[in-house]
Coordinates of C-alpha atoms in Angstrom, one line a residue:
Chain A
X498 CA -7.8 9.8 -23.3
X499 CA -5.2 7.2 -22.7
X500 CA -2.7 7.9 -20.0
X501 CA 0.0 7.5 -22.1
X502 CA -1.1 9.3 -25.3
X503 CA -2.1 12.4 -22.5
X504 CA 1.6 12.1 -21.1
X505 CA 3.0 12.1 -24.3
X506 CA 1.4 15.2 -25.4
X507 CA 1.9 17.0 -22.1
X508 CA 5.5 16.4 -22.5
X509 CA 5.0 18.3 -26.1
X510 CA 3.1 20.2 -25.1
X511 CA 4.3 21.5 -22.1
X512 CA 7.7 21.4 -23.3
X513 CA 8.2 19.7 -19.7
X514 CA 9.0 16.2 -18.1
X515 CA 8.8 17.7 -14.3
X516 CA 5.9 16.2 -12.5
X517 CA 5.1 18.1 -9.3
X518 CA 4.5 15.8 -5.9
X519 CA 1.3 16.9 -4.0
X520 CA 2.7 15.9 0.0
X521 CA 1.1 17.9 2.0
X522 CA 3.2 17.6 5.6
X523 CA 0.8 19.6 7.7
X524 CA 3.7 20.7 10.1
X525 CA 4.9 22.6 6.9
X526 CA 1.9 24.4 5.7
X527 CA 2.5 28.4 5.7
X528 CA 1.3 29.7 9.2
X529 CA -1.6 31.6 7.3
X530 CA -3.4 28.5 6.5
X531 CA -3.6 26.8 9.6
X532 CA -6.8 27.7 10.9
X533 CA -8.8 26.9 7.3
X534 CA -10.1 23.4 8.4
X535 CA -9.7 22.7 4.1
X536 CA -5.6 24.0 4.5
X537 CA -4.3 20.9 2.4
X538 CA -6.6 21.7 -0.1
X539 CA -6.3 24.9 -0.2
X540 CA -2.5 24.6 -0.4
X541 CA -2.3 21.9 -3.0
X542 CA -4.9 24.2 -5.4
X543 CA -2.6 26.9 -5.3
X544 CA 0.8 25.0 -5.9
X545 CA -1.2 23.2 -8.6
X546 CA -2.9 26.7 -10.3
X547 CA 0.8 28.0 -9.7
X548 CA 2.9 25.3 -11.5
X549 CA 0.2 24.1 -13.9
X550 CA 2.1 25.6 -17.0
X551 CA 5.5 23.6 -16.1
X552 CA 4.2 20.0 -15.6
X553 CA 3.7 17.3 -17.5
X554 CA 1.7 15.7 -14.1
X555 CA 0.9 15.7 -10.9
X556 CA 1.1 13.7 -8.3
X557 CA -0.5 13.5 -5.7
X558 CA 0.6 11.4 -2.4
X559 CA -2.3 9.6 -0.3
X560 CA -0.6 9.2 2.5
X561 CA -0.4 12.9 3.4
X562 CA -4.4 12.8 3.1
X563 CA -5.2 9.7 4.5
X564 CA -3.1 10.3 7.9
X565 CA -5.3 13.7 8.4
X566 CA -8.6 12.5 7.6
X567 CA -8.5 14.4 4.4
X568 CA -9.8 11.9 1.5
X569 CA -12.2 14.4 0.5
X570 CA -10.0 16.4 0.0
X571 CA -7.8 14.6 -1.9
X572 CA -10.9 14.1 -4.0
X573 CA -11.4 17.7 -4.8
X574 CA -8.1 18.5 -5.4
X575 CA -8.3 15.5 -8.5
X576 CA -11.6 17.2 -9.5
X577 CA -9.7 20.7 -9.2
X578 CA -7.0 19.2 -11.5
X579 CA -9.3 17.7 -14.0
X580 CA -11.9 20.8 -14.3
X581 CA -8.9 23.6 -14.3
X582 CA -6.3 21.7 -16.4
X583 CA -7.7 19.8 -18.6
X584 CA -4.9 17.3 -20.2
X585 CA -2.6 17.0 -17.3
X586 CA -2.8 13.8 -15.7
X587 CA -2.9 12.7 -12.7
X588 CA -0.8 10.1 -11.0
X589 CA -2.0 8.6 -7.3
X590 CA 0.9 7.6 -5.5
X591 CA -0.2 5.0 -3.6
X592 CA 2.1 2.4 -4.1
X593 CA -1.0 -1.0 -3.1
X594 CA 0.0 -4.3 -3.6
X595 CA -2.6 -7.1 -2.8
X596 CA -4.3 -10.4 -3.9
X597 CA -6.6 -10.0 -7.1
X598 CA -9.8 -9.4 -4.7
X599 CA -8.4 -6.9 -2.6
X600 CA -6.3 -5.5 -5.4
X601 CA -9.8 -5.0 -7.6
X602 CA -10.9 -2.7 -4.8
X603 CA -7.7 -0.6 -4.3
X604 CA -8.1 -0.1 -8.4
X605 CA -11.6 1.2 -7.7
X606 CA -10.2 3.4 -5.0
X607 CA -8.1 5.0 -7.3
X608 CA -9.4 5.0 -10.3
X609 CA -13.6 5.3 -10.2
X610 CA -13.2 7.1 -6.3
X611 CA -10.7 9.6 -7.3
X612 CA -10.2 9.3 -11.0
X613 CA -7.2 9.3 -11.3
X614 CA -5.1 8.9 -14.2
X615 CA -2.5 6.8 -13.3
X616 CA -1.6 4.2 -10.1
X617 CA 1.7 3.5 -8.5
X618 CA 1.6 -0.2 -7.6
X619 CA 4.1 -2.4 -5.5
X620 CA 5.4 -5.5 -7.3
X621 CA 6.0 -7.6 -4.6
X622 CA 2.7 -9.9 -4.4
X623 CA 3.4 -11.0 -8.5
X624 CA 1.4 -10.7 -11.5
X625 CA -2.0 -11.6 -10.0
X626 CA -1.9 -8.5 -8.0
X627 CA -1.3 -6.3 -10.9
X628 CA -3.9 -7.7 -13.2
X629 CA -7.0 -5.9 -12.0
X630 CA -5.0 -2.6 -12.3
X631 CA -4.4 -3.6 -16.2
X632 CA -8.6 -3.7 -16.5
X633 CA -8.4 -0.6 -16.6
X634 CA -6.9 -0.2 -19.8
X635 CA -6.9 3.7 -20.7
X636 CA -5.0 4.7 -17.2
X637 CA -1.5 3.9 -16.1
X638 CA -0.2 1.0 -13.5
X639 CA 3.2 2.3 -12.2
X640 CA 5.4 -0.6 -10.4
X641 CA 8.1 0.1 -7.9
X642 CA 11.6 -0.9 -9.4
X643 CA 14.3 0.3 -8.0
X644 CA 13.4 3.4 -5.0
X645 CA 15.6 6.4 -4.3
X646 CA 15.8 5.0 -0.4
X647 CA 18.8 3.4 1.2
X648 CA 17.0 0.7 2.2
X649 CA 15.5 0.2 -1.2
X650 CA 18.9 -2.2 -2.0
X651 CA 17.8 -4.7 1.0
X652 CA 15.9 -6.7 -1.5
X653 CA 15.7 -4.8 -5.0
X654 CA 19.8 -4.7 -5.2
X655 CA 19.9 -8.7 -4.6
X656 CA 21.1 -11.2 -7.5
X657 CA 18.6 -13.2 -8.5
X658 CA 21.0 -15.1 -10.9
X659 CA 22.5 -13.0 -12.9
X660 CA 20.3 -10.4 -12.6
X661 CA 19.5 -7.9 -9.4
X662 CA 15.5 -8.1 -8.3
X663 CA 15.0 -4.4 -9.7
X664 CA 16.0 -5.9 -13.1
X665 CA 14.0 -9.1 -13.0
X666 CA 11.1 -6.3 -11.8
X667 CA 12.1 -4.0 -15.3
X668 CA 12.1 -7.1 -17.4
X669 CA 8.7 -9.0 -16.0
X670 CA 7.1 -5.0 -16.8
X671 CA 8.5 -4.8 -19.9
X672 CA 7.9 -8.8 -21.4
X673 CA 5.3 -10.3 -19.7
X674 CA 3.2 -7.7 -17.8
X675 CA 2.7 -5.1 -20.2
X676 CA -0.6 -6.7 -22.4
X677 CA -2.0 -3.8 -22.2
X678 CA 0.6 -0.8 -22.7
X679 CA -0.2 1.1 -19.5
X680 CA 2.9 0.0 -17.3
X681 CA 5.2 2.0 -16.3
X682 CA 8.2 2.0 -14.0
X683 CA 9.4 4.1 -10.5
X684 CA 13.1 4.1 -10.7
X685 CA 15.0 6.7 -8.0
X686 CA 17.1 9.4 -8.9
X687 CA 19.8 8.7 -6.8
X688 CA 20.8 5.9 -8.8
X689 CA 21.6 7.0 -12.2
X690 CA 23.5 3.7 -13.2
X691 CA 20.3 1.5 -12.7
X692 CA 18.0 3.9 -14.6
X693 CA 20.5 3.3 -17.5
X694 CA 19.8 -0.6 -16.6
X695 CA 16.2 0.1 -16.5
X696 CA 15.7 2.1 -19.8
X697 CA 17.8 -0.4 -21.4
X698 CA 15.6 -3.2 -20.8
X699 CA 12.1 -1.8 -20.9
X700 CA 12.6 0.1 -24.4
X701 CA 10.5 3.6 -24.3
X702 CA 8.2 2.8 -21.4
X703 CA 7.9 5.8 -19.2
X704 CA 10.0 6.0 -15.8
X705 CA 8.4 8.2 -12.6
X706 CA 11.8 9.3 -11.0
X707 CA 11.7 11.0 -7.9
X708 CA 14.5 11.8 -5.8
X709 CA 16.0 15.0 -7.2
X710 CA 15.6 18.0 -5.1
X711 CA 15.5 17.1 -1.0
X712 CA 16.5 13.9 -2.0
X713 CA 19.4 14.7 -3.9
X714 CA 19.4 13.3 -7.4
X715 CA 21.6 14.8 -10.2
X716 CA 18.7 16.5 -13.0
X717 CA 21.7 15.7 -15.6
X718 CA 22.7 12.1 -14.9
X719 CA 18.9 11.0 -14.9
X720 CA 18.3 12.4 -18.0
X721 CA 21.8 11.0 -19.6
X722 CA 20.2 7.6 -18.0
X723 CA 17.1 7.5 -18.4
X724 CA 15.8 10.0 -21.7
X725 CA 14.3 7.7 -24.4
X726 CA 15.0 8.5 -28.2
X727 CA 13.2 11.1 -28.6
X728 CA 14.6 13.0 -25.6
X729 CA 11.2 12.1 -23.5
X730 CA 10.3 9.0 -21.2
X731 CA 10.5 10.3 -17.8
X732 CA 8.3 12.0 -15.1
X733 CA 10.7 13.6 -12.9
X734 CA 9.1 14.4 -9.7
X735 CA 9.9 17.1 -7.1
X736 CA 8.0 17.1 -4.1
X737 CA 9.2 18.9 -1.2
X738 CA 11.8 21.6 -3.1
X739 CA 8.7 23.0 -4.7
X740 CA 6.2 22.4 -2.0
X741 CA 8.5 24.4 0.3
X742 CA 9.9 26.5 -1.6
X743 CA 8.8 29.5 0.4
X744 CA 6.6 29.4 3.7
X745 CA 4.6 33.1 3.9
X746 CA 2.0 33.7 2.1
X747 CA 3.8 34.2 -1.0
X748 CA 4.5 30.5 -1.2
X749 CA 2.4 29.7 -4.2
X750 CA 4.8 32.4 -6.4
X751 CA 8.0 30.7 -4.6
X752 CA 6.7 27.2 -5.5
X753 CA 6.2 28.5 -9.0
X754 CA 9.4 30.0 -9.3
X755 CA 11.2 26.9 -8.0
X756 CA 9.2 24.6 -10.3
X757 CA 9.7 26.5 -13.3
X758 CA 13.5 26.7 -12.8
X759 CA 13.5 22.8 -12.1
X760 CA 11.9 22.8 -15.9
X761 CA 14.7 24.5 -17.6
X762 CA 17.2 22.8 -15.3
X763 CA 16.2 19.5 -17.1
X764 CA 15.4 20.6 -20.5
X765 CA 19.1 21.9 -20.8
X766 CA 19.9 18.7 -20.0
X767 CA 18.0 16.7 -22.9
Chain B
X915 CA -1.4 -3.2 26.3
X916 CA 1.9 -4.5 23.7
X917 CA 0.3 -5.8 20.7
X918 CA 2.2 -9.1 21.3
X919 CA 1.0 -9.6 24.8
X920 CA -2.4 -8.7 23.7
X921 CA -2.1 -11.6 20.7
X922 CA -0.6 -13.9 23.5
X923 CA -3.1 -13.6 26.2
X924 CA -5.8 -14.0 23.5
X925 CA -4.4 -17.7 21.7
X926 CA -4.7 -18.3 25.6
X927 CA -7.6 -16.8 26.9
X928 CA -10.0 -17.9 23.8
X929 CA -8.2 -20.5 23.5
X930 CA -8.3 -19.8 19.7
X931 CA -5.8 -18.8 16.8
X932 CA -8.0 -18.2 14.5
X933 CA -8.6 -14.3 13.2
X934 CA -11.6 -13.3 11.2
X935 CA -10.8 -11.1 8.2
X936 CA -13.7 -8.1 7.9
X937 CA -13.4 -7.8 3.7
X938 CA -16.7 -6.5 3.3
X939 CA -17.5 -6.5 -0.2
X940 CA -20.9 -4.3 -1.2
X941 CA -21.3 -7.1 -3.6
X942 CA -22.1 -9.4 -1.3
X943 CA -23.9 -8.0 1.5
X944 CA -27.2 -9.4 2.7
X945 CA -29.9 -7.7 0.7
X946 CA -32.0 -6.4 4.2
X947 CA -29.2 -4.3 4.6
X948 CA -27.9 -2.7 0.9
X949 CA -30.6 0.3 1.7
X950 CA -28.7 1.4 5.0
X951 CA -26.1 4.3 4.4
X952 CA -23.9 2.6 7.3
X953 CA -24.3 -1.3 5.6
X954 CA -20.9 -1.7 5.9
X955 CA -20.2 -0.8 9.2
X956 CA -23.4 -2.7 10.2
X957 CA -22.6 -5.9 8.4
X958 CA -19.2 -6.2 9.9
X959 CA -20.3 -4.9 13.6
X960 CA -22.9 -7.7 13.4
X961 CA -20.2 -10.4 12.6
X962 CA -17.7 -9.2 14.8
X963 CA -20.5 -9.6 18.0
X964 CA -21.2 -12.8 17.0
X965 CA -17.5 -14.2 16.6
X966 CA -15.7 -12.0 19.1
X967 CA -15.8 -15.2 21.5
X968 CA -13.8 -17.7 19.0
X969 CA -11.3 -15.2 17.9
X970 CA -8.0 -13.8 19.0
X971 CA -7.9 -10.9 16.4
X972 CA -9.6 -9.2 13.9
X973 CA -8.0 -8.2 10.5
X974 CA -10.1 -5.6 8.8
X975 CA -9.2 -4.9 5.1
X976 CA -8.8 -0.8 4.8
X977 CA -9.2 -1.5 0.5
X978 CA -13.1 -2.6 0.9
X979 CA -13.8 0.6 3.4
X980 CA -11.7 2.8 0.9
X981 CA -13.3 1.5 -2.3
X982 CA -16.8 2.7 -0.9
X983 CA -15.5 5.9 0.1
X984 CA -16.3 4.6 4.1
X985 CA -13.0 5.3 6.0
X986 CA -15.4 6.7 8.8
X987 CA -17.0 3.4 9.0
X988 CA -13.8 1.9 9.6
X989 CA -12.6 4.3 12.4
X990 CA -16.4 3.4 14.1
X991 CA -15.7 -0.3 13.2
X992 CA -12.6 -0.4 15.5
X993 CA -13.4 1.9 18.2
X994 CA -16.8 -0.5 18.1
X995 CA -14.2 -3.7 18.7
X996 CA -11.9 -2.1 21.1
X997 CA -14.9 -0.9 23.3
X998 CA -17.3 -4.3 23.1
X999 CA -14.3 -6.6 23.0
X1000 CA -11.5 -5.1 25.1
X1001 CA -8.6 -7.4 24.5
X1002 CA -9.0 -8.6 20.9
X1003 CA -6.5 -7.0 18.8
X1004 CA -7.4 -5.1 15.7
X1005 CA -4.6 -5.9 12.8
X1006 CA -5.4 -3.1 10.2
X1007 CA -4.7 -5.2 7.0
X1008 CA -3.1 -1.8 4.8
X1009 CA 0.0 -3.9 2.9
X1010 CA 1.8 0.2 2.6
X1011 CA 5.3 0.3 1.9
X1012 CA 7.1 3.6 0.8
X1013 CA 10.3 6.2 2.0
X1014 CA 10.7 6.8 6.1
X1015 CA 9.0 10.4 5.2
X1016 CA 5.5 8.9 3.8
X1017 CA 5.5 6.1 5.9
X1018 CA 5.6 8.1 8.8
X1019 CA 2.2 8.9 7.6
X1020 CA 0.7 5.8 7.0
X1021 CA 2.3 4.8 10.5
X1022 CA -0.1 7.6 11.8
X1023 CA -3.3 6.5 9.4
X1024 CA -3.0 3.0 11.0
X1025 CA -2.2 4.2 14.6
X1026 CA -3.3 7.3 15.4
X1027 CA -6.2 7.7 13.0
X1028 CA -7.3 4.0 13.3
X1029 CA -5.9 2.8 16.6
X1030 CA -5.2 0.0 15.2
X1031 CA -3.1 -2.5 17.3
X1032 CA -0.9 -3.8 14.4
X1033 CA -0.2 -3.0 10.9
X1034 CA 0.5 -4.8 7.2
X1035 CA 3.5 -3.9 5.9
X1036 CA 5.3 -4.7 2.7
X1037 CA 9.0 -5.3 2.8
X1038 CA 10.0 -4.2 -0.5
X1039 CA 11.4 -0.6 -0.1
X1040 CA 13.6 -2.4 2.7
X1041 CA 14.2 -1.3 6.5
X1042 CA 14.1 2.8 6.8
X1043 CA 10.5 1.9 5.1
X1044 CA 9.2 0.1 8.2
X1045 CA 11.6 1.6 10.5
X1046 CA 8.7 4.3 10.7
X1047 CA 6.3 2.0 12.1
X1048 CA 8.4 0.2 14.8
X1049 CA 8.6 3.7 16.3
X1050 CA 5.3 2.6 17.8
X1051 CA 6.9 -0.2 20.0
X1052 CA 3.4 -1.4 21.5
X1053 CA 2.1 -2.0 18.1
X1054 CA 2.8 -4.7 15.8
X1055 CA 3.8 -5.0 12.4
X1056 CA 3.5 -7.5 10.1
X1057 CA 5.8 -8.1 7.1
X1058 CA 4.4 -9.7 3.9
X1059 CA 7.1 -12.8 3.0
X1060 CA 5.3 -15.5 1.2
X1061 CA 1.7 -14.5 0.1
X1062 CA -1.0 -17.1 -0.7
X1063 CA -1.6 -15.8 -4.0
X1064 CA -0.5 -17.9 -7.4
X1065 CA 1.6 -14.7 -8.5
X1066 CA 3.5 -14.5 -4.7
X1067 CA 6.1 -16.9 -6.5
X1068 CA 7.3 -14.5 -9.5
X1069 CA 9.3 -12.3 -7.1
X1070 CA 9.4 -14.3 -3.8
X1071 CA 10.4 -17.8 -5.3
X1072 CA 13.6 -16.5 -6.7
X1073 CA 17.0 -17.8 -5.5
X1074 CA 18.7 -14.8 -4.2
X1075 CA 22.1 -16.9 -3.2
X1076 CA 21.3 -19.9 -1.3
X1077 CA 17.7 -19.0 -0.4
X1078 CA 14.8 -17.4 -1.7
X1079 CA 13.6 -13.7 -1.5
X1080 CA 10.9 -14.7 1.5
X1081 CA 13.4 -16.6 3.3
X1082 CA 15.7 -13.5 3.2
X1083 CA 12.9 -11.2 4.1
X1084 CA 12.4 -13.4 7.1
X1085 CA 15.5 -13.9 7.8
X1086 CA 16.1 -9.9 7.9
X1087 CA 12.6 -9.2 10.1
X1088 CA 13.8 -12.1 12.6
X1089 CA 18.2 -11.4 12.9
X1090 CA 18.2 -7.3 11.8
X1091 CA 14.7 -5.7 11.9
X1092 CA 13.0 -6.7 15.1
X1093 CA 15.0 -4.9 17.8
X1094 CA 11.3 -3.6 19.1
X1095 CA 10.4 -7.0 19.0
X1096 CA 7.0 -6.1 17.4
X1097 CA 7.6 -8.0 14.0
X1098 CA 5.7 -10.6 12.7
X1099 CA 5.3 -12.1 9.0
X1100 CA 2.4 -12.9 6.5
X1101 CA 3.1 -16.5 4.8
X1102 CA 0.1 -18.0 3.3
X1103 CA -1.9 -20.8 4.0
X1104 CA -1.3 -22.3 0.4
X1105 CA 2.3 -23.0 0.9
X1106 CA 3.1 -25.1 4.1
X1107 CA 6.7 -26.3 3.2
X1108 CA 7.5 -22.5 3.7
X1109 CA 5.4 -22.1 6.5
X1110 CA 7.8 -24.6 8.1
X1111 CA 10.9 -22.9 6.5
X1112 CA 9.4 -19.7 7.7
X1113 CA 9.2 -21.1 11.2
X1114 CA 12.4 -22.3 11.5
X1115 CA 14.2 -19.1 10.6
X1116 CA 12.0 -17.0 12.7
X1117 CA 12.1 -19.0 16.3
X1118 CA 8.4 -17.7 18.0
X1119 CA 7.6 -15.1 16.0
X1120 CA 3.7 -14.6 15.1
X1121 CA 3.0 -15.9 11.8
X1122 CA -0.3 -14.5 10.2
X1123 CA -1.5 -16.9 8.0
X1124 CA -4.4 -15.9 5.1
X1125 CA -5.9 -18.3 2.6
X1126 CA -7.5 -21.0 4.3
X1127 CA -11.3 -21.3 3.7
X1128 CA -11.9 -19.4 -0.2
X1129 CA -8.4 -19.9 -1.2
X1130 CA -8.0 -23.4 -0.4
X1131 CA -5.2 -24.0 2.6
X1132 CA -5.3 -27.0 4.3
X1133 CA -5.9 -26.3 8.2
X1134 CA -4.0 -29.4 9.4
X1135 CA -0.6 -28.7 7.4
X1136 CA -0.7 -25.0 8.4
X1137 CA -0.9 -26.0 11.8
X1138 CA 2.0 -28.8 11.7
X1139 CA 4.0 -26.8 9.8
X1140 CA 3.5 -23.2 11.7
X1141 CA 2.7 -24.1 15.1
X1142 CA 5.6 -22.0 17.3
X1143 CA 6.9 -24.8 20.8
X1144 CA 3.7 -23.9 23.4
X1145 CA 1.4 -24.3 20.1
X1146 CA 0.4 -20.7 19.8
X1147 CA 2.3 -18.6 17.3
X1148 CA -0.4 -18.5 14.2
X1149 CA -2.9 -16.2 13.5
X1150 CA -4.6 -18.1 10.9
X1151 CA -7.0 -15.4 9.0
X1152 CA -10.4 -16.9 7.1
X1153 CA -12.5 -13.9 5.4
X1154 CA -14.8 -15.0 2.9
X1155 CA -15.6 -18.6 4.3
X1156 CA -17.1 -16.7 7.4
X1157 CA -18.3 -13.3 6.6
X1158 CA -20.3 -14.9 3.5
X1159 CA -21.6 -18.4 5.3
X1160 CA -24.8 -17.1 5.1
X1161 CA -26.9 -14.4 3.2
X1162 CA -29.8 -13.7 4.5
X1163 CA -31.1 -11.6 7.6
X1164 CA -29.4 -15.1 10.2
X1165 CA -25.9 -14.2 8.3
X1166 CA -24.4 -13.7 12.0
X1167 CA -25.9 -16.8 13.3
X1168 CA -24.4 -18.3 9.7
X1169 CA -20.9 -16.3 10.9
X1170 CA -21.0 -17.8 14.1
X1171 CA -21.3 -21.1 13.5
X1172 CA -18.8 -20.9 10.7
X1173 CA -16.0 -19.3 12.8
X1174 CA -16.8 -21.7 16.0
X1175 CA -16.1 -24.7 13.2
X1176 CA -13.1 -23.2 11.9
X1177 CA -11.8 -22.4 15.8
X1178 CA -12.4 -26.1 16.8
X1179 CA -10.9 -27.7 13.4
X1180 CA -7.8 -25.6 14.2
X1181 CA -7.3 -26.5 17.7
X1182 CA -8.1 -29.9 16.4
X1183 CA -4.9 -30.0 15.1
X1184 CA -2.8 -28.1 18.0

């Protein structure tokens, strides 16, 4: 199915816009786990069989994997995902950006490797670099827009005559990128005024916002931002609030708890 | 050794800027070895044994290792050039960019994981998502600014107030980020009038510069344009051009010969 039309139903479905973030800081995993040479998968399978029922997505951060040598199990985890839920998708955070060559390999990474259902993808390299992303018409291409870092406003927050880069970044997605109806956009939390900007200019087009939680992002002035018209339209992620939520070996129930409360926290807000 | 003594002693020692990109693409293998389970690591061990002499670094491209699902070939493929060729640095081509939390972890993929001497970076999540990196002071890190690709210009070509986006990005790697003094900046061979701009805001900082060879950059431009006071300063990257000079069971001998041409058309123009 079409990443969009499977987001759109999870969000029904599921009566939920929370996407649960998959970073697995070893330093952090509960004490129980250490010895299990699988203990990031075996963490991330139970926060994900834990949480399942309040998702609309997971997401999954490659980083976390890559930096421990851990790709095959990032790979299970995505088959885990796939066999157990069937109909949430899956979102790779991995955030490439390259020329169309390199860029056609990073979409195989992500998309035949791992199958996942959706990319994030940095804008910076220009339409070129996004195009072999867009092949792959049934999953999702998500650009970096405007991040939930304080750095993020060195270069997104600049005018770029009469308009700030993030803008120029919404409206390129939204005009001339989006051929194929698989883009979305990663606009932070932490700034509530510019998801208002963003939603404005890109129409219904799903937003990925992380930042609320750790990063502290008001659940209420994102969704007065950033909601589309019929009170959907975002993927708000929560990584390490969830993740973390308790560190015995009771974590998965405290990760569930903390993720289902996150879900009624921002459906009384829509 | 500090990456940028390493890179220094090389232009000198080899008497050579030019750095050989290892993009190997299954597609294009020689046929003798598509049956071998370590092809990869074998095509790209053969090349770099045969053009170790007339390089001072080697770039190799983690997307082409990924896409195959070969990230232990790529761990062998360094360790291979750091044992056989002590002295040549190893600039993990990666282009990740995201908050100081992840990139910690892609710091430690390239670094630790890797050993990697030096590290693609993307500047648009701004400073805390390279201040990560520059934590390693003896490595380097390279920022993308103008990229050789025809979509570089949608985001980098804007006027942000009296300059472009990729002047500002080098303007911020050369006067605010560089306090390790391990920065250097990606500006493609395609566009020499901002390899000269790119010079002349940045003093001596190294300049890695892709897209001669397959994408077209003129050697003798790059070189008048880039060249830092002692003639140094440029690690000019060819991929294609030399990997793929030959195809058949002599493709080192093809490699060779192709890289040794490239070396002395450069230095032609020193």
């Amino acid at each position: 199915m079409h990443f969009m039309n499977a987001l759109a139903e999870r969000w029904q479905r599921a009566d939920s816009l929370l996407c649960v973030g998959l970073d697995p800081d070893p330093a952090r995993l509960p004490a129980h786990l250490h010895e299990r040479p699988d203990a990031i998968l075996a963490f991330c399978r139970d926060i994900v069989d834990a949480t399942a029922d309040a998702v609309c997505c997971f997401k999954p951060q490659i980083a976390y994997f890559a930096a421990a040598r851990a790709e095959d199990q990032l790979e299970d985890l995505i088959r885990h995902i796939h066999e157990r839920h069937p109909g949430i998708p899956v979102i790779l955070d991995a955030k490439r950006g390259d020329i169309g060559s390199t860029a056609a390999q990073y979409a195989r990474e992500a998309f035949r490797r791992y199958g996942a259902d959706a990319v994030t993808v940095n804008p910076y390299m220009g339409r070129d670099s996004i195009e072999p992303y867009l092949e792959y018409a049934d999953r999702g291409v998500i650009l970096l827009c405007r991040t939930s870092n304080a750095g993020g406003s060195d270069l997104q927050f600049l005018d770029v005559g009469g308009e700030k880069l993030y803008e120029r970044v919404a409206r390129l997605a939204a005009d001339e990128w989006n051929a194929s109806g698989n883009l979305g956009l990663v606009v932070g939390a932490t700034f509530p005024d510019e998801i208002a900007r963003v939603r404005q200019i890109t129409g219904d087009m799903p937003l990925l916002v992380p930042g609320i939680g750790a990063q502290g992002g008001d659940i209420a002035a994102v969704l007065a931002a950033g909601r589309s018209r019929d009170g959907t339209g975002l993927i708000i992620n929560s990584s390490r609030a969830i993740l973390y939520a308790g560190d015995g070996e009771d974590f998965a129930a405290a990760a569930r708890f903390a993720a289902q409360a996150t879900r009624t926290a921002i459906n009384r807000c829509r």
